[in-house]
Short mmCIF file of C-alpha atoms and ligand atoms in Angstrom, two decimals:
data_model
loop_
_atom_site.label_atom_id
_atom_site.label_comp_id
_atom_site.label_asym_id
_atom_site.label_seq_id
_atom_site.Cartn_x
_atom_site.Cartn_y
_atom_site.Cartn_z
CA UNK A 1 0.01 0.01 0.01
CA UNK A 2 1.34 3.45 -0.95
CA UNK A 3 0.17 6.91 0.08
CA UNK A 4 -0.56 10.12 -1.81
CA UNK A 5 -0.96 13.51 -0.17
CA UNK A 6 -2.65 16.14 -2.29
CA UNK A 7 -1.34 19.58 -1.44
CA UNK A 8 -2.05 21.68 -4.56
CA UNK A 9 -5.02 23.92 -5.20
CA UNK A 10 -5.23 27.68 -4.71
CA UNK A 11 -6.06 28.00 -0.97
CA UNK A 12 -8.39 30.84 -1.88
CA UNK A 13 -10.80 30.31 1.04
CA UNK A 14 -7.94 31.19 3.47
CA UNK A 15 -6.86 34.38 1.74
CA UNK A 16 -5.00 36.57 2.72
CA UNK A 17 -3.08 33.90 4.73
CA UNK A 18 -2.36 32.10 1.46
CA UNK A 19 -1.20 35.15 -0.57
CA UNK A 20 2.38 34.35 -0.18
CA UNK A 21 2.48 30.70 0.78
CA UNK A 22 0.82 27.43 0.12
CA UNK A 23 -2.20 26.58 2.51
CA UNK A 24 -0.59 23.31 3.64
CA UNK A 25 2.51 25.05 4.89
CA UNK A 26 0.47 27.18 7.35
CA UNK A 27 0.79 26.30 11.06
CA UNK A 28 -1.73 24.18 12.81
CA UNK A 29 -0.66 24.67 16.43
CA UNK A 30 3.00 23.58 16.49
CA UNK A 31 3.49 22.08 13.07
CA UNK A 32 2.93 22.89 9.39
CA UNK A 33 -0.44 21.51 8.20
CA UNK A 34 1.23 18.93 5.89
CA UNK A 35 2.92 17.19 8.81
CA UNK A 36 -0.48 15.79 9.98
CA UNK A 37 -1.34 13.72 6.89
CA UNK A 38 2.20 12.45 6.72
CA UNK A 39 2.13 11.33 10.30
CA UNK A 40 -1.34 9.73 9.71
CA UNK A 41 -0.01 7.62 6.91
CA UNK A 42 3.28 6.59 8.52
CA UNK A 43 1.50 5.63 11.78
CA UNK A 44 -0.79 3.40 9.72
CA UNK A 45 2.23 1.68 8.22
CA UNK A 46 2.09 3.56 4.88
CA UNK A 47 5.68 4.74 4.46
CA UNK A 48 6.04 5.09 0.64
CA UNK A 49 4.47 8.46 -0.04
CA UNK A 50 4.03 10.95 -2.85
CA UNK A 51 3.23 14.58 -2.27
CA UNK A 52 1.49 16.37 -5.13
CA UNK A 53 1.63 20.16 -5.01
CA UNK A 54 1.70 23.13 -7.34
CA UNK A 55 1.91 26.94 -7.61
CA UNK A 56 4.84 29.15 -6.66
CA UNK A 57 5.69 27.53 -3.38
CA UNK A 58 6.16 23.90 -4.45
CA UNK A 59 9.99 24.16 -3.71
CA UNK A 60 9.14 24.87 -0.08
CA UNK A 61 7.81 21.35 0.42
CA UNK A 62 11.15 19.88 -0.56
CA UNK A 63 12.95 22.29 1.80
CA UNK A 64 10.55 21.33 4.58
CA UNK A 65 10.09 17.59 4.18
CA UNK A 66 13.31 16.70 2.39
CA UNK A 67 13.68 12.87 2.10
CA UNK A 68 10.90 12.21 4.59
CA UNK A 69 13.25 10.06 6.69
CA UNK A 70 12.62 12.20 9.78
CA UNK A 71 8.94 11.16 9.58
CA UNK A 72 9.66 7.50 9.03
CA UNK A 73 9.05 7.55 5.27
CA UNK A 74 10.95 4.84 3.33
CA UNK A 75 10.41 6.95 0.19
CA UNK A 76 9.11 10.47 -0.29
CA UNK A 77 8.48 11.57 -3.82
CA UNK A 78 7.03 14.82 -5.29
CA UNK A 79 4.85 15.68 -8.29
CA UNK A 80 3.91 19.03 -9.65
CA UNK A 81 0.41 19.92 -10.72
CA UNK A 82 0.50 22.79 -13.22
CA UNK A 83 -2.89 24.24 -12.40
CA UNK A 84 -5.64 23.54 -9.86
CA UNK A 85 -7.52 21.14 -12.15
CA UNK A 86 -9.15 19.30 -9.28
CA UNK A 87 -8.45 16.62 -6.70
CA UNK A 88 -8.87 13.77 -9.16
CA UNK A 89 -6.54 15.39 -11.63
CA UNK A 90 -3.91 15.81 -8.89
CA UNK A 91 -4.26 12.14 -7.97
CA UNK A 92 -3.81 11.17 -11.60
CA UNK A 93 -0.28 12.50 -11.36
CA UNK A 94 0.62 9.69 -8.97
CA UNK A 95 -0.24 6.93 -11.33
CA UNK A 96 3.31 5.90 -12.16
CA UNK A 97 4.37 6.06 -8.55
CA UNK A 98 1.50 3.86 -7.34
CA UNK A 99 1.56 1.56 -10.42
CA UNK A 100 -0.64 -1.58 -9.75
CA UNK A 101 -0.51 -1.12 -5.91
CA UNK A 102 -3.45 -0.06 -3.73
CA UNK A 103 -3.27 3.54 -2.35
CA UNK A 104 -4.45 5.71 0.45
CA UNK A 105 -5.06 9.27 -0.69
CA UNK A 106 -5.19 12.12 1.83
CA UNK A 107 -6.10 15.77 1.27
CA UNK A 108 -3.33 17.74 2.95
CA UNK A 109 -5.78 19.97 4.77
CA UNK A 110 -7.62 17.17 6.53
CA UNK A 111 -6.70 16.40 10.14
CA UNK A 112 -7.93 13.44 12.17
CA UNK A 113 -7.91 13.17 15.87
CA UNK A 114 -7.61 9.40 15.70
CA UNK A 115 -5.29 6.90 14.04
CA UNK A 116 -6.37 5.79 10.53
CA UNK A 117 -4.71 2.37 10.93
CA UNK A 118 -8.01 0.37 11.64
CA UNK A 119 -9.50 1.78 8.44
CA UNK A 120 -6.38 1.13 6.37
CA UNK A 121 -6.40 -2.48 7.79
CA UNK A 122 -9.98 -2.88 6.69
CA UNK A 123 -9.03 -1.83 3.12
CA UNK A 124 -6.06 -4.20 3.21
CA UNK A 125 -8.59 -7.03 3.85
CA UNK A 126 -10.80 -5.82 1.00
CA UNK A 127 -10.15 -7.85 -2.21
CA UNK A 128 -10.74 -5.00 -4.63
CA UNK A 129 -12.56 -1.68 -5.09
CA UNK A 130 -12.44 1.42 -2.89
CA UNK A 131 -13.18 2.61 0.63
CA UNK A 132 -14.21 5.99 2.03
CA UNK A 133 -14.61 7.37 5.47
CA UNK A 134 -17.72 9.22 6.71
CA UNK A 135 -18.10 11.48 9.70
CA UNK A 136 -21.36 12.96 11.06
CA UNK A 137 -21.03 16.75 10.97
CA UNK A 138 -23.18 19.79 11.77
CA UNK A 139 -22.75 21.36 8.30
CA UNK A 140 -22.74 18.50 5.72
CA UNK A 141 -23.63 20.93 2.89
CA UNK A 142 -19.93 22.10 2.91
CA UNK A 143 -18.69 18.61 1.85
CA UNK A 144 -19.35 15.62 -0.24
CA UNK A 145 -22.55 14.06 1.24
CA UNK A 146 -23.47 10.37 0.80
CA UNK A 147 -26.97 8.98 0.38
CA UNK A 148 -27.15 5.64 2.22
CA UNK A 149 -30.01 3.18 2.03
CA UNK A 150 -30.09 -0.16 3.96
CA UNK A 151 -26.39 0.47 4.90
CA UNK A 152 -25.39 0.67 1.17
CA UNK A 153 -23.99 3.81 -0.44
CA UNK A 154 -26.35 5.01 -3.30
CA UNK A 155 -24.58 8.14 -4.44
CA UNK A 156 -22.37 10.99 -3.16
CA UNK A 157 -23.60 14.55 -3.78
CA UNK A 158 -20.87 17.19 -3.80
CA UNK A 159 -21.81 20.15 -1.51
CA UNK A 160 -25.61 19.75 -2.00
CA UNK A 161 -27.88 22.61 -0.99
CA UNK A 162 -30.15 20.18 0.91
CA UNK A 163 -28.03 17.31 2.31
CA UNK A 164 -29.79 13.94 2.38
CA UNK A 165 -27.67 12.61 5.29
CA UNK A 166 -25.82 14.06 8.27
CA UNK A 167 -22.41 12.65 7.00
CA UNK A 168 -19.45 14.24 5.29
CA UNK A 169 -17.14 12.22 3.06
CA UNK A 170 -13.82 13.07 4.62
CA UNK A 171 -10.66 13.73 2.53
CA UNK A 172 -9.18 10.29 2.90
CA UNK A 173 -9.84 7.76 0.11
CA UNK A 174 -8.55 4.27 -0.51
CA UNK A 175 -8.42 2.85 -4.04
CA UNK A 176 -7.27 -0.11 -6.03
CA UNK A 177 -5.66 0.27 -9.43
CA UNK A 178 -9.07 0.61 -11.20
CA UNK A 179 -8.88 4.27 -10.12
CA UNK A 180 -6.61 5.14 -13.07
CA UNK A 181 -9.12 3.91 -15.63
CA UNK A 182 -11.88 5.81 -13.84
CA UNK A 183 -9.86 9.07 -13.77
CA UNK A 184 -9.35 8.80 -17.53
CA UNK A 185 -13.19 8.88 -18.11
CA UNK A 186 -13.79 12.01 -16.01
CA UNK A 187 -15.07 15.27 -17.49
CA UNK A 188 -14.58 18.64 -15.72
CA UNK A 189 -17.36 19.58 -13.40
CA UNK A 190 -19.22 23.00 -13.33
CA UNK A 191 -16.26 24.50 -11.44
CA UNK A 192 -13.92 23.23 -14.15
CA UNK A 193 -12.23 20.49 -11.99
CA UNK A 194 -11.93 16.74 -12.16
CA UNK A 195 -13.91 15.84 -9.09
CA UNK A 196 -12.98 13.13 -6.55
CA UNK A 197 -16.68 12.71 -5.91
CA UNK A 198 -17.15 11.54 -9.51
CA UNK A 199 -14.34 8.90 -8.99
CA UNK A 200 -16.20 7.74 -5.84
CA UNK A 201 -19.53 7.57 -7.61
CA UNK A 202 -17.93 5.44 -10.38
CA UNK A 203 -16.93 2.92 -7.78
CA UNK A 204 -20.41 3.05 -6.18
CA UNK A 205 -22.02 2.43 -9.59
CA UNK A 206 -19.74 -0.61 -10.01
CA UNK A 207 -20.70 -1.92 -6.61
CA UNK A 208 -17.11 -1.68 -5.42
CA UNK A 209 -17.29 1.01 -2.75
CA UNK A 210 -17.19 0.27 0.97
CA UNK A 211 -17.19 2.72 3.89
CA UNK A 212 -16.44 3.25 7.59
CA UNK A 213 -18.01 5.75 9.86
CA UNK A 214 -15.23 7.27 11.91
CA UNK A 215 -15.66 7.81 15.62
CA UNK A 216 -12.97 10.43 16.39
CA UNK A 217 -12.58 14.04 15.69
CA UNK A 218 -12.10 15.17 12.01
CA UNK A 219 -11.47 18.62 10.58
CA UNK A 220 -11.00 20.14 7.10
CA UNK A 221 -8.62 22.97 8.02
CA UNK A 222 -9.01 24.52 4.60
CA UNK A 223 -12.78 24.83 4.38
CA UNK A 224 -12.97 28.23 5.96
CA UNK A 225 -11.04 30.46 8.34
CA UNK A 226 -13.42 29.14 11.07
CA UNK A 227 -12.57 25.50 10.30
CA UNK A 228 -8.87 26.38 10.24
CA UNK A 229 -9.32 27.92 13.74
CA UNK A 230 -11.21 24.85 14.99
CA UNK A 231 -8.45 22.50 13.72
CA UNK A 232 -5.74 24.65 15.35
CA UNK A 233 -7.62 24.73 18.68
CA UNK A 234 -8.45 20.97 18.55
CA UNK A 235 -4.84 19.97 17.88
CA UNK A 236 -3.53 22.41 20.56
CA UNK A 237 -5.83 20.77 23.11
CA UNK A 238 -5.92 17.08 22.16
CA UNK A 239 -3.26 16.30 19.56
CA UNK A 240 -3.84 14.30 16.36
CA UNK A 241 -3.58 10.77 15.07
CA UNK A 242 -4.20 9.15 18.42
CA UNK A 243 -4.91 5.41 18.74
CA UNK A 244 -8.51 4.88 19.76
CA UNK A 245 -11.04 2.10 19.29
CA UNK A 246 -12.97 2.34 16.01
CA UNK A 247 -16.80 2.18 15.85
O1 DAU B 301 -12.43 17.83 3.03
C1 DAU B 301 -13.26 16.96 2.52
C2 DAU B 301 -13.86 17.43 1.22
O2 DAU B 301 -12.80 17.69 0.27
C3 DAU B 301 -14.86 16.40 0.66
O3 DAU B 301 -15.98 16.33 1.49
C4 DAU B 301 -15.37 16.84 -0.76
O4 DAU B 301 -16.13 15.84 -1.30
C5 DAU B 301 -14.13 17.10 -1.64
O5 DAU B 301 -14.53 17.55 -2.95
C6 DAU B 301 -13.18 18.08 -0.97
O6 DAU B 301 -13.85 19.34 -1.01
P1 DAU B 301 -13.05 20.77 -0.87
O7 DAU B 301 -13.95 21.78 -1.44
O8 DAU B 301 -12.67 20.89 0.53
O9 DAU B 301 -11.80 20.53 -1.82
P2 DAU B 301 -10.68 21.61 -2.04
O10 DAU B 301 -10.83 22.18 -3.35
O11 DAU B 301 -10.51 22.49 -0.79
O12 DAU B 301 -9.39 20.74 -2.08
C7 DAU B 301 -8.99 19.91 -1.04
C8 DAU B 301 -7.46 19.63 -1.05
O13 DAU B 301 -7.23 18.93 -2.31
C9 DAU B 301 -6.66 20.87 -1.07
O14 DAU B 301 -6.24 21.16 0.29
C10 DAU B 301 -5.45 20.41 -1.93
C11 DAU B 301 -5.93 19.38 -2.91
N1 DAU B 301 -6.09 19.83 -4.23
C12 DAU B 301 -7.20 20.53 -4.57
C13 DAU B 301 -7.35 20.96 -5.88
C14 DAU B 301 -8.64 21.64 -6.37
C15 DAU B 301 -5.08 19.59 -5.12
O15 DAU B 301 -4.05 19.03 -4.78
N2 DAU B 301 -5.24 20.05 -6.42
C16 DAU B 301 -6.32 20.67 -6.82
O16 DAU B 301 -6.41 21.03 -8.06
#
């Protein structure tokens, strides 16, 4: 299993903080934001990682993370996304690195209070397909929202005006090698991006998507300045990536 951390995009929702730096280099309490997804993966035993980033500050990631050895990475590679063409486009840049392996993809602005190891282990036991993580939230309309019937995923709606469940699809996705064929079929959405929600819906349509509902704290530190503050405060008080019992 290999890991991909997506750290491109424009960071426009955190302006002016992101005027002269990449969002994922901003501090969340005592560490740069990107440290949290790296630690999540390494603590789950995923030590071969690619960071995909872009924009004017891509070089800073190399200066900050270097070989990744200090985090316990056995390999840390980098890819450059030329423009913010969407999460699925950014993931497509990791195809050669992942090859026929399975992968865990993490959005670099997502922070989890708990260890992801139990969920990664569930995916290791899964023969094929994909796996997503859901979290009950107060404001699902800010995220991808699943419709679930009889415990089966029916579809994910991206930022729906009227959410049909209380869950957010969090920014941690696990895929088999079928993901590369799916990405090739995608068309840009209304906002001009290749959407990760379209990738996930393709797996749902094929009957190959599983999910876990996470029990611990989750935050998207890049959703708004408020969510950034919440993430900062949570980590300052409780830390991140702690081992707890899954649901
Ligand atoms: O945080 C979870 C949510 O993340 C999900 O619930 C949504 O379904 C999913 O679409 C995504 O929504 P966001 O609106 O939060 O995505 P955002 O555009 O903020 O991108 C999230 C991260 O993905 C960002 O921190 C860096 C990376 N990214 C994004 C884009 C658009 C890239 O690496 N390249 C890109 O082109």
